[in-house]
mmCIF file with all atom_site columns, C-alpha atoms in Angstrom:
data_model
loop_
_atom_site.group_PDB
_atom_site.id
_atom_site.type_symbol
_atom_site.label_atom_id
_atom_site.label_alt_id
_atom_site.label_comp_id
_atom_site.label_asym_id
_atom_site.label_entity_id
_atom_site.label_seq_id
_atom_site.pdbx_PDB_ins_code
_atom_site.Cartn_x
_atom_site.Cartn_y
_atom_site.Cartn_z
_atom_site.occupancy
_atom_site.B_iso_or_equiv
_atom_site.pdbx_formal_charge
_atom_site.auth_seq_id
_atom_site.auth_comp_id
_atom_site.auth_asym_id
_atom_site.auth_atom_id
_atom_site.pdbx_PDB_model_num
ATOM 1   C CA . MET A 1 1   ? 9.576   -1.510  -51.544 1.00 40.00 ? 28  MET A CA 1
ATOM 2   C CA . ARG A 1 2   ? 6.048   -2.644  -50.470 1.00 40.00 ? 29  ARG A CA 1
ATOM 3   C CA . ASN A 1 3   ? 7.725   -5.889  -49.269 1.00 42.00 ? 30  ASN A CA 1
ATOM 4   C CA . TYR A 1 4   ? 10.368  -3.827  -47.174 1.00 36.00 ? 31  TYR A CA 1
ATOM 5   C CA . TRP A 1 5   ? 7.443   -1.970  -45.693 1.00 40.00 ? 32  TRP A CA 1
ATOM 6   C CA . LEU A 1 6   ? 5.779   -5.098  -44.545 1.00 41.00 ? 33  LEU A CA 1
ATOM 7   C CA . ILE A 1 7   ? 8.683   -6.735  -43.238 1.00 39.00 ? 34  ILE A CA 1
ATOM 8   C CA . SER A 1 8   ? 9.554   -3.489  -41.298 1.00 38.00 ? 35  SER A CA 1
ATOM 9   C CA . ILE A 1 9   ? 6.076   -3.677  -39.643 1.00 39.00 ? 36  ILE A CA 1
ATOM 10  C CA . PHE A 1 10  ? 6.420   -7.271  -38.832 1.00 39.00 ? 37  PHE A CA 1
ATOM 11  C CA . LEU A 1 11  ? 9.868   -6.660  -37.259 1.00 38.00 ? 38  LEU A CA 1
ATOM 12  C CA . VAL A 1 12  ? 8.553   -3.914  -35.129 1.00 39.00 ? 39  VAL A CA 1
ATOM 13  C CA . ALA A 1 13  ? 5.648   -5.679  -34.011 1.00 45.00 ? 40  ALA A CA 1
ATOM 14  C CA . CYS A 1 14  ? 7.562   -8.619  -32.959 1.00 44.00 ? 41  CYS A CA 1
ATOM 15  C CA . SER A 1 15  ? 9.994   -6.327  -30.864 1.00 42.00 ? 42  SER A CA 1
ATOM 16  C CA . GLU A 1 16  ? 7.140   -4.874  -28.947 1.00 60.00 ? 43  GLU A CA 1
ATOM 17  C CA . THR A 1 17  ? 7.012   -5.918  -25.221 1.00 70.00 ? 44  THR A CA 1
ATOM 18  C CA . PRO A 1 18  ? 3.691   -7.830  -24.721 1.00 85.00 ? 45  PRO A CA 1
ATOM 19  C CA . VAL A 1 19  ? 1.265   -5.913  -22.814 1.00 91.00 ? 46  VAL A CA 1
ATOM 20  C CA . SER A 1 20  ? -0.279  -8.009  -19.687 1.00 92.00 ? 47  SER A CA 1
ATOM 21  C CA . LYS A 1 21  ? -3.719  -9.364  -20.192 1.00 94.00 ? 48  LYS A CA 1
ATOM 22  C CA . ILE A 1 22  ? -4.262  -8.300  -16.468 1.00 96.00 ? 49  ILE A CA 1
ATOM 23  C CA . PRO A 1 23  ? -4.462  -4.628  -15.641 1.00 97.00 ? 50  PRO A CA 1
ATOM 24  C CA . PHE A 1 24  ? -2.530  -2.712  -13.083 1.00 98.00 ? 51  PHE A CA 1
ATOM 25  C CA . TYR A 1 25  ? -4.057  -0.447  -10.768 1.00 97.00 ? 52  TYR A CA 1
ATOM 26  C CA . ASN A 1 26  ? -2.341  2.631   -9.038  1.00 96.00 ? 53  ASN A CA 1
ATOM 27  C CA . THR A 1 27  ? -4.929  4.932   -7.844  1.00 93.00 ? 54  THR A CA 1
ATOM 28  C CA . PRO A 1 28  ? -8.201  4.618   -5.639  1.00 91.00 ? 55  PRO A CA 1
ATOM 29  C CA . ASP A 1 29  ? -10.290 5.400   -8.796  1.00 90.00 ? 56  ASP A CA 1
ATOM 30  C CA . PHE A 1 30  ? -9.130  1.806   -10.229 1.00 92.00 ? 57  PHE A CA 1
ATOM 31  C CA . ASN A 1 31  ? -8.445  3.218   -13.484 1.00 94.00 ? 58  ASN A CA 1
ATOM 32  C CA . PRO A 1 32  ? -6.845  0.209   -15.317 1.00 96.00 ? 59  PRO A CA 1
ATOM 33  C CA . TYR A 1 33  ? -3.518  0.164   -17.150 1.00 96.00 ? 60  TYR A CA 1
ATOM 34  C CA . PHE A 1 34  ? -2.974  -2.285  -19.664 1.00 96.00 ? 61  PHE A CA 1
ATOM 35  C CA . ILE A 1 35  ? 0.639   -2.008  -20.092 1.00 96.00 ? 62  ILE A CA 1
ATOM 36  C CA . SER A 1 36  ? 3.817   -4.312  -20.294 1.00 95.00 ? 63  SER A CA 1
ATOM 37  C CA . GLU A 1 37  ? 5.679   -5.434  -17.210 1.00 94.00 ? 64  GLU A CA 1
ATOM 38  C CA . ALA A 1 38  ? 8.692   -3.139  -18.337 1.00 94.00 ? 65  ALA A CA 1
ATOM 39  C CA . GLU A 1 39  ? 6.391   -0.246  -18.439 1.00 95.00 ? 66  GLU A CA 1
ATOM 40  C CA . ALA A 1 40  ? 4.617   -1.099  -15.068 1.00 96.00 ? 67  ALA A CA 1
ATOM 41  C CA . SER A 1 41  ? 8.111   -1.017  -13.422 1.00 93.00 ? 68  SER A CA 1
ATOM 42  C CA . SER A 1 42  ? 8.338   2.659   -13.750 1.00 93.00 ? 69  SER A CA 1
ATOM 43  C CA . LYS A 1 43  ? 4.654   3.924   -14.335 1.00 95.00 ? 70  LYS A CA 1
ATOM 44  C CA . ILE A 1 44  ? 3.054   1.611   -11.452 1.00 97.00 ? 71  ILE A CA 1
ATOM 45  C CA . THR A 1 45  ? 4.431   3.263   -8.205  1.00 97.00 ? 72  THR A CA 1
ATOM 46  C CA . HIS A 1 46  ? 1.688   2.088   -5.680  1.00 97.00 ? 73  HIS A CA 1
ATOM 47  C CA . ARG A 1 47  ? 2.385   -0.867  -3.644  1.00 97.00 ? 74  ARG A CA 1
ATOM 48  C CA . ILE A 1 48  ? 0.605   -2.372  -0.613  1.00 98.00 ? 75  ILE A CA 1
ATOM 49  C CA . LYS A 1 49  ? 2.590   -1.095  2.371   1.00 97.00 ? 76  LYS A CA 1
ATOM 50  C CA . PRO A 1 50  ? 4.147   -3.556  5.014   1.00 97.00 ? 77  PRO A CA 1
ATOM 51  C CA . PHE A 1 51  ? 1.870   -4.791  7.906   1.00 98.00 ? 78  PHE A CA 1
ATOM 52  C CA . ALA A 1 52  ? 1.803   -7.316  10.725  1.00 98.00 ? 79  ALA A CA 1
ATOM 53  C CA . PHE A 1 53  ? -1.437  -8.654  12.479  1.00 98.00 ? 80  PHE A CA 1
ATOM 54  C CA . TYR A 1 54  ? -2.179  -11.660 14.341  1.00 98.00 ? 81  TYR A CA 1
ATOM 55  C CA . ASN A 1 55  ? -4.019  -14.566 12.561  1.00 97.00 ? 82  ASN A CA 1
ATOM 56  C CA . GLN A 1 56  ? -6.581  -17.176 13.875  1.00 96.00 ? 83  GLN A CA 1
ATOM 57  C CA . ASP A 1 57  ? -3.592  -19.367 15.155  1.00 95.00 ? 84  ASP A CA 1
ATOM 58  C CA . SER A 1 58  ? -2.266  -16.325 17.517  1.00 96.00 ? 85  SER A CA 1
ATOM 59  C CA . THR A 1 59  ? 0.582   -16.153 15.363  1.00 96.00 ? 86  THR A CA 1
ATOM 60  C CA . LEU A 1 60  ? 1.933   -12.787 14.119  1.00 97.00 ? 87  LEU A CA 1
ATOM 61  C CA . PHE A 1 61  ? 1.570   -12.792 10.326  1.00 97.00 ? 88  PHE A CA 1
ATOM 62  C CA . ARG A 1 62  ? 3.756   -10.489 8.590   1.00 97.00 ? 89  ARG A CA 1
ATOM 63  C CA . SER A 1 63  ? 3.192   -9.209  4.942   1.00 97.00 ? 90  SER A CA 1
ATOM 64  C CA . GLU A 1 64  ? 6.941   -10.123 4.172   1.00 97.00 ? 91  GLU A CA 1
ATOM 65  C CA . SER A 1 65  ? 5.369   -13.715 3.936   1.00 97.00 ? 92  SER A CA 1
ATOM 66  C CA . LEU A 1 66  ? 3.332   -12.557 0.857   1.00 97.00 ? 93  LEU A CA 1
ATOM 67  C CA . GLN A 1 67  ? 6.392   -11.515 -1.219  1.00 96.00 ? 94  GLN A CA 1
ATOM 68  C CA . GLY A 1 68  ? 6.534   -13.429 -4.363  1.00 97.00 ? 95  GLY A CA 1
ATOM 69  C CA . LYS A 1 69  ? 2.902   -14.737 -3.994  1.00 98.00 ? 96  LYS A CA 1
ATOM 70  C CA . VAL A 1 70  ? -0.309  -14.026 -5.618  1.00 98.00 ? 97  VAL A CA 1
ATOM 71  C CA . TYR A 1 71  ? -2.833  -13.328 -3.030  1.00 98.00 ? 98  TYR A CA 1
ATOM 72  C CA . VAL A 1 72  ? -6.426  -11.990 -2.578  1.00 98.00 ? 99  VAL A CA 1
ATOM 73  C CA . ALA A 1 73  ? -7.519  -9.822  0.174   1.00 98.00 ? 100 ALA A CA 1
ATOM 74  C CA . ASN A 1 74  ? -11.021 -8.708  1.783   1.00 96.00 ? 101 ASN A CA 1
ATOM 75  C CA . PHE A 1 75  ? -12.363 -7.222  4.789   1.00 94.00 ? 102 PHE A CA 1
ATOM 76  C CA . ILE A 1 76  ? -14.989 -8.795  7.058   1.00 92.00 ? 103 ILE A CA 1
ATOM 77  C CA . PHE A 1 77  ? -16.140 -9.109  10.612  1.00 90.00 ? 104 PHE A CA 1
ATOM 78  C CA . THR A 1 78  ? -17.621 -12.136 12.452  1.00 92.00 ? 105 THR A CA 1
ATOM 79  C CA . ARG A 1 79  ? -20.940 -10.580 13.378  1.00 91.00 ? 106 ARG A CA 1
ATOM 80  C CA . CYS A 1 80  ? -21.864 -9.674  9.948   1.00 85.00 ? 107 CYS A CA 1
ATOM 81  C CA . SER A 1 81  ? -24.794 -11.863 8.722   1.00 80.00 ? 108 SER A CA 1
ATOM 82  C CA . ASN A 1 82  ? -25.563 -10.557 5.247   1.00 81.00 ? 109 ASN A CA 1
ATOM 83  C CA . ILE A 1 83  ? -22.538 -9.929  2.918   1.00 87.00 ? 110 ILE A CA 1
ATOM 84  C CA . CYS A 1 84  ? -19.699 -11.517 4.978   1.00 88.00 ? 111 CYS A CA 1
ATOM 85  C CA . PRO A 1 85  ? -20.993 -15.169 4.874   1.00 90.00 ? 112 PRO A CA 1
ATOM 86  C CA . ASP A 1 86  ? -21.410 -14.826 0.981   1.00 92.00 ? 113 ASP A CA 1
ATOM 87  C CA . MET A 1 87  ? -17.943 -13.306 0.707   1.00 92.00 ? 114 MET A CA 1
ATOM 88  C CA . THR A 1 88  ? -16.396 -16.261 2.743   1.00 94.00 ? 115 THR A CA 1
ATOM 89  C CA . ALA A 1 89  ? -18.241 -18.595 0.350   1.00 94.00 ? 116 ALA A CA 1
ATOM 90  C CA . GLN A 1 90  ? -16.666 -17.298 -2.591  1.00 96.00 ? 117 GLN A CA 1
ATOM 91  C CA . MET A 1 91  ? -13.243 -17.005 -1.012  1.00 96.00 ? 118 MET A CA 1
ATOM 92  C CA . LYS A 1 92  ? -13.609 -20.546 -0.310  1.00 95.00 ? 119 LYS A CA 1
ATOM 93  C CA . ARG A 1 93  ? -14.112 -21.193 -3.999  1.00 96.00 ? 120 ARG A CA 1
ATOM 94  C CA . ILE A 1 94  ? -10.994 -19.345 -4.649  1.00 96.00 ? 121 ILE A CA 1
ATOM 95  C CA . GLU A 1 95  ? -8.977  -21.388 -1.835  1.00 95.00 ? 122 GLU A CA 1
ATOM 96  C CA . LYS A 1 96  ? -10.156 -24.516 -3.237  1.00 94.00 ? 123 LYS A CA 1
ATOM 97  C CA . ALA A 1 97  ? -9.075  -23.571 -6.788  1.00 95.00 ? 124 ALA A CA 1
ATOM 98  C CA . PHE A 1 98  ? -5.405  -23.090 -5.449  1.00 95.00 ? 125 PHE A CA 1
ATOM 99  C CA . LYS A 1 99  ? -5.430  -25.355 -2.309  1.00 88.00 ? 126 LYS A CA 1
ATOM 100 C CA . SER A 1 100 ? -2.244  -27.110 -3.094  1.00 84.00 ? 127 SER A CA 1
ATOM 101 C CA . ASN A 1 101 ? -0.420  -23.945 -4.469  1.00 94.00 ? 128 ASN A CA 1
ATOM 102 C CA . SER A 1 102 ? 2.003   -22.594 -1.997  1.00 94.00 ? 129 SER A CA 1
ATOM 103 C CA . THR A 1 103 ? 2.572   -19.442 -4.191  1.00 96.00 ? 130 THR A CA 1
ATOM 104 C CA . VAL A 1 104 ? -1.225  -18.215 -3.423  1.00 97.00 ? 131 VAL A CA 1
ATOM 105 C CA . ALA A 1 105 ? -2.408  -16.852 -0.283  1.00 98.00 ? 132 ALA A CA 1
ATOM 106 C CA . LEU A 1 106 ? -5.802  -15.485 0.898   1.00 98.00 ? 133 LEU A CA 1
ATOM 107 C CA . VAL A 1 107 ? -5.947  -12.996 3.660   1.00 98.00 ? 134 VAL A CA 1
ATOM 108 C CA . SER A 1 108 ? -9.294  -11.714 5.672   1.00 97.00 ? 135 SER A CA 1
ATOM 109 C CA . PHE A 1 109 ? -8.974  -8.662  7.791   1.00 97.00 ? 136 PHE A CA 1
ATOM 110 C CA . THR A 1 110 ? -11.495 -7.987  10.421  1.00 95.00 ? 137 THR A CA 1
ATOM 111 C CA . VAL A 1 111 ? -12.960 -4.360  10.434  1.00 93.00 ? 138 VAL A CA 1
ATOM 112 C CA . THR A 1 112 ? -14.401 -4.896  14.210  1.00 93.00 ? 139 THR A CA 1
ATOM 113 C CA . PRO A 1 113 ? -11.163 -5.780  15.773  1.00 95.00 ? 140 PRO A CA 1
ATOM 114 C CA . TRP A 1 114 ? -12.569 -4.737  18.971  1.00 95.00 ? 141 TRP A CA 1
ATOM 115 C CA . PHE A 1 115 ? -14.852 -7.737  18.952  1.00 94.00 ? 142 PHE A CA 1
ATOM 116 C CA . ASP A 1 116 ? -12.953 -10.112 16.748  1.00 96.00 ? 143 ASP A CA 1
ATOM 117 C CA . ASP A 1 117 ? -9.760  -10.957 18.692  1.00 97.00 ? 144 ASP A CA 1
ATOM 118 C CA . VAL A 1 118 ? -7.821  -14.154 17.831  1.00 97.00 ? 145 VAL A CA 1
ATOM 119 C CA . LYS A 1 119 ? -10.122 -16.512 19.640  1.00 97.00 ? 146 LYS A CA 1
ATOM 120 C CA . THR A 1 120 ? -13.201 -15.229 17.762  1.00 97.00 ? 147 THR A CA 1
ATOM 121 C CA . LEU A 1 121 ? -11.384 -15.556 14.392  1.00 97.00 ? 148 LEU A CA 1
ATOM 122 C CA . ARG A 1 122 ? -10.539 -18.942 15.060  1.00 96.00 ? 149 ARG A CA 1
ATOM 123 C CA . LYS A 1 123 ? -14.062 -19.907 15.774  1.00 96.00 ? 150 LYS A CA 1
ATOM 124 C CA . PHE A 1 124 ? -15.087 -18.143 12.647  1.00 95.00 ? 151 PHE A CA 1
ATOM 125 C CA . GLY A 1 125 ? -12.763 -20.174 10.667  1.00 95.00 ? 152 GLY A CA 1
ATOM 126 C CA . GLU A 1 126 ? -14.050 -23.380 12.381  1.00 95.00 ? 153 GLU A CA 1
ATOM 127 C CA . LYS A 1 127 ? -17.584 -22.357 11.589  1.00 93.00 ? 154 LYS A CA 1
ATOM 128 C CA . PHE A 1 128 ? -16.722 -22.008 7.713   1.00 92.00 ? 155 PHE A CA 1
ATOM 129 C CA . GLN A 1 129 ? -14.355 -24.870 7.697   1.00 93.00 ? 156 GLN A CA 1
ATOM 130 C CA . ILE A 1 130 ? -11.348 -22.674 6.638   1.00 91.00 ? 157 ILE A CA 1
ATOM 131 C CA . SER A 1 131 ? -8.483  -25.063 7.335   1.00 82.00 ? 158 SER A CA 1
ATOM 132 C CA . SER A 1 132 ? -5.975  -24.087 4.575   1.00 81.00 ? 159 SER A CA 1
ATOM 133 C CA . SER A 1 133 ? -2.714  -22.843 5.818   1.00 87.00 ? 160 SER A CA 1
ATOM 134 C CA . ASN A 1 134 ? -2.844  -20.326 3.066   1.00 93.00 ? 161 ASN A CA 1
ATOM 135 C CA . TRP A 1 135 ? -5.768  -18.339 4.240   1.00 96.00 ? 162 TRP A CA 1
ATOM 136 C CA . SER A 1 136 ? -4.983  -16.154 7.289   1.00 97.00 ? 163 SER A CA 1
ATOM 137 C CA . LEU A 1 137 ? -7.776  -14.270 9.375   1.00 97.00 ? 164 LEU A CA 1
ATOM 138 C CA . LEU A 1 138 ? -6.117  -11.257 10.861  1.00 98.00 ? 165 LEU A CA 1
ATOM 139 C CA . THR A 1 139 ? -6.890  -8.807  13.738  1.00 98.00 ? 166 THR A CA 1
ATOM 140 C CA . GLY A 1 140 ? -4.918  -6.001  15.351  1.00 97.00 ? 167 GLY A CA 1
ATOM 141 C CA . PRO A 1 141 ? -5.312  -2.190  16.166  1.00 96.00 ? 168 PRO A CA 1
ATOM 142 C CA . LYS A 1 142 ? -8.364  -0.565  14.302  1.00 94.00 ? 169 LYS A CA 1
ATOM 143 C CA . ALA A 1 143 ? -6.257  2.518   12.908  1.00 93.00 ? 170 ALA A CA 1
ATOM 144 C CA . SER A 1 144 ? -3.717  0.288   11.463  1.00 95.00 ? 171 SER A CA 1
ATOM 145 C CA . ILE A 1 145 ? -6.228  -1.922  9.712   1.00 95.00 ? 172 ILE A CA 1
ATOM 146 C CA . TYR A 1 146 ? -8.232  0.675   8.573   1.00 92.00 ? 173 TYR A CA 1
ATOM 147 C CA . THR A 1 147 ? -5.450  2.840   7.302   1.00 92.00 ? 174 THR A CA 1
ATOM 148 C CA . LEU A 1 148 ? -4.004  -0.181  5.575   1.00 94.00 ? 175 LEU A CA 1
ATOM 149 C CA . ALA A 1 149 ? -7.454  -0.915  3.925   1.00 93.00 ? 176 ALA A CA 1
ATOM 150 C CA . ARG A 1 150 ? -8.320  2.419   2.807   1.00 90.00 ? 177 ARG A CA 1
ATOM 151 C CA . GLN A 1 151 ? -4.813  3.712   1.529   1.00 92.00 ? 178 GLN A CA 1
ATOM 152 C CA . SER A 1 152 ? -3.051  0.516   0.554   1.00 95.00 ? 179 SER A CA 1
ATOM 153 C CA . PHE A 1 153 ? -5.961  -1.871  -0.740  1.00 95.00 ? 180 PHE A CA 1
ATOM 154 C CA . PHE A 1 154 ? -8.212  1.282   -1.744  1.00 92.00 ? 181 PHE A CA 1
ATOM 155 C CA . ALA A 1 155 ? -10.955 -0.825  0.073   1.00 87.00 ? 182 ALA A CA 1
ATOM 156 C CA . GLU A 1 156 ? -14.236 1.070   0.379   1.00 71.00 ? 183 GLU A CA 1
ATOM 157 C CA . GLU A 1 157 ? -17.793 0.557   -0.440  1.00 55.00 ? 184 GLU A CA 1
ATOM 158 C CA . SER A 1 158 ? -17.627 3.102   -3.204  1.00 57.00 ? 185 SER A CA 1
ATOM 159 C CA . ILE A 1 159 ? -14.335 2.813   -5.202  1.00 51.00 ? 186 ILE A CA 1
ATOM 160 C CA . GLY A 1 160 ? -11.642 5.113   -3.704  1.00 49.00 ? 187 GLY A CA 1
ATOM 161 C CA . TYR A 1 161 ? -11.030 6.461   -0.247  1.00 49.00 ? 188 TYR A CA 1
ATOM 162 C CA . ASN A 1 162 ? -12.447 9.496   1.136   1.00 50.00 ? 189 ASN A CA 1
ATOM 163 C CA . LYS A 1 163 ? -13.273 8.737   4.672   1.00 47.00 ? 190 LYS A CA 1
ATOM 164 C CA . ASP A 1 164 ? -11.251 9.114   7.715   1.00 49.00 ? 191 ASP A CA 1
ATOM 165 C CA . THR A 1 165 ? -9.919  6.143   9.890   1.00 50.00 ? 192 THR A CA 1
ATOM 166 C CA . ASN A 1 166 ? -12.668 6.822   12.445  1.00 56.00 ? 193 ASN A CA 1
ATOM 167 C CA . GLU A 1 167 ? -15.477 5.825   9.961   1.00 59.00 ? 194 GLU A CA 1
ATOM 168 C CA . PHE A 1 168 ? -16.804 2.454   9.716   1.00 59.00 ? 195 PHE A CA 1
ATOM 169 C CA . LEU A 1 169 ? -15.390 0.509   6.875   1.00 74.00 ? 196 LEU A CA 1
ATOM 170 C CA . HIS A 1 170 ? -17.601 -2.104  5.096   1.00 73.00 ? 197 HIS A CA 1
ATOM 171 C CA . THR A 1 171 ? -16.828 -3.350  1.700   1.00 85.00 ? 198 THR A CA 1
ATOM 172 C CA . GLU A 1 172 ? -17.822 -6.304  -0.545  1.00 88.00 ? 199 GLU A CA 1
ATOM 173 C CA . HIS A 1 173 ? -14.714 -5.999  -2.613  1.00 91.00 ? 200 HIS A CA 1
ATOM 174 C CA . ILE A 1 174 ? -12.056 -8.494  -3.179  1.00 95.00 ? 201 ILE A CA 1
ATOM 175 C CA . ILE A 1 175 ? -8.501  -7.375  -4.013  1.00 97.00 ? 202 ILE A CA 1
ATOM 176 C CA . LEU A 1 176 ? -6.154  -9.113  -5.927  1.00 98.00 ? 203 LEU A CA 1
ATOM 177 C CA . VAL A 1 177 ? -2.457  -8.274  -5.506  1.00 98.00 ? 204 VAL A CA 1
ATOM 178 C CA . ASP A 1 178 ? 0.524   -9.750  -7.516  1.00 98.00 ? 205 ASP A CA 1
ATOM 179 C CA . GLN A 1 179 ? 3.926   -11.012 -6.593  1.00 97.00 ? 206 GLN A CA 1
ATOM 180 C CA . LYS A 1 180 ? 5.114   -7.421  -6.274  1.00 97.00 ? 207 LYS A CA 1
ATOM 181 C CA . GLY A 1 181 ? 2.505   -6.140  -4.092  1.00 98.00 ? 208 GLY A CA 1
ATOM 182 C CA . ARG A 1 182 ? 0.673   -4.241  -6.936  1.00 98.00 ? 209 ARG A CA 1
ATOM 183 C CA . ILE A 1 183 ? -3.017  -4.255  -7.069  1.00 98.00 ? 210 ILE A CA 1
ATOM 184 C CA . ARG A 1 184 ? -4.169  -6.204  -10.243 1.00 98.00 ? 211 ARG A CA 1
ATOM 185 C CA . GLY A 1 185 ? -8.074  -6.491  -9.763  1.00 97.00 ? 212 GLY A CA 1
ATOM 186 C CA . ILE A 1 186 ? -10.934 -5.586  -7.859  1.00 95.00 ? 213 ILE A CA 1
ATOM 187 C CA . TYR A 1 187 ? -14.179 -7.914  -7.513  1.00 96.00 ? 214 TYR A CA 1
ATOM 188 C CA . ASN A 1 188 ? -17.524 -8.216  -5.895  1.00 94.00 ? 215 ASN A CA 1
ATOM 189 C CA . GLY A 1 189 ? -16.874 -10.761 -3.415  1.00 93.00 ? 216 GLY A CA 1
ATOM 190 C CA . THR A 1 190 ? -20.479 -11.797 -3.156  1.00 93.00 ? 217 THR A CA 1
ATOM 191 C CA . ILE A 1 191 ? -20.910 -12.781 -6.845  1.00 95.00 ? 218 ILE A CA 1
ATOM 192 C CA . PRO A 1 192 ? -19.928 -16.134 -7.997  1.00 95.00 ? 219 PRO A CA 1
ATOM 193 C CA . PHE A 1 193 ? -19.089 -14.644 -11.498 1.00 97.00 ? 220 PHE A CA 1
ATOM 194 C CA . ASP A 1 194 ? -16.560 -12.167 -10.025 1.00 96.00 ? 221 ASP A CA 1
ATOM 195 C CA . ALA A 1 195 ? -14.810 -14.869 -7.991  1.00 97.00 ? 222 ALA A CA 1
ATOM 196 C CA . ASP A 1 196 ? -14.611 -17.052 -11.166 1.00 97.00 ? 223 ASP A CA 1
ATOM 197 C CA . GLN A 1 197 ? -13.005 -14.018 -12.896 1.00 97.00 ? 224 GLN A CA 1
ATOM 198 C CA . CYS A 1 198 ? -10.602 -13.730 -9.968  1.00 98.00 ? 225 CYS A CA 1
ATOM 199 C CA . ILE A 1 199 ? -9.506  -17.307 -10.254 1.00 98.00 ? 226 ILE A CA 1
ATOM 200 C CA . GLU A 1 200 ? -8.785  -17.018 -14.137 1.00 98.00 ? 227 GLU A CA 1
ATOM 201 C CA . ASP A 1 201 ? -6.911  -13.794 -13.369 1.00 98.00 ? 228 ASP A CA 1
ATOM 202 C CA . MET A 1 202 ? -4.782  -15.308 -10.671 1.00 98.00 ? 229 MET A CA 1
ATOM 203 C CA . LYS A 1 203 ? -4.033  -18.265 -12.988 1.00 97.00 ? 230 LYS A CA 1
ATOM 204 C CA . LEU A 1 204 ? -2.769  -15.736 -15.656 1.00 96.00 ? 231 LEU A CA 1
ATOM 205 C CA . LEU A 1 205 ? -0.553  -13.920 -12.870 1.00 97.00 ? 232 LEU A CA 1
ATOM 206 C CA . LEU A 1 206 ? 1.025   -17.137 -12.032 1.00 96.00 ? 233 LEU A CA 1
ATOM 207 C CA . GLN A 1 207 ? 2.130   -17.510 -15.473 1.00 92.00 ? 234 GLN A CA 1
ATOM 208 C CA . GLU A 1 208 ? 3.645   -13.970 -15.642 1.00 84.00 ? 235 GLU A CA 1
#
């Protein structure tokens, strides 16, 4: 009888769907859900909404090009002299780790599009030696960028969104998004340790 009980536990354990090592996030409070992919299909309803902005090469960049890719997003402005250079340095480390991987992308949205037109973003890219075709610096209408940032990426200085579109957006967060447009990580983009963790999490997502 005892052996039958042990065998039953073993069979149940083996039949369980493995839980993802990388959490899923569904709400602005970034409450993590460590669940299986099968569970996530029904429980995780939040997705990054479609967008289209111009990149540093004057090309219209559509979010459809990110489908099936693991990508990281952050929000910067070229006149920022404190956290933005630090964030860009950490993003460059992420870029370097996946430079030859076409299934990885980086996107940086400007939060001052009235200053940061395509030409300005191109100069910013040249200044920081951003040469990878996988890293896009994006600009467009302020309202569209701010709405996307707060309601899709949950990007804000404090976790969650509680401001309207007109209030200035400034955040040091880097957001990790999986192949299906779901948020899978939030990191402090100025801290090397967080960038290292983001890289490791991206490697795991690429294996899922």
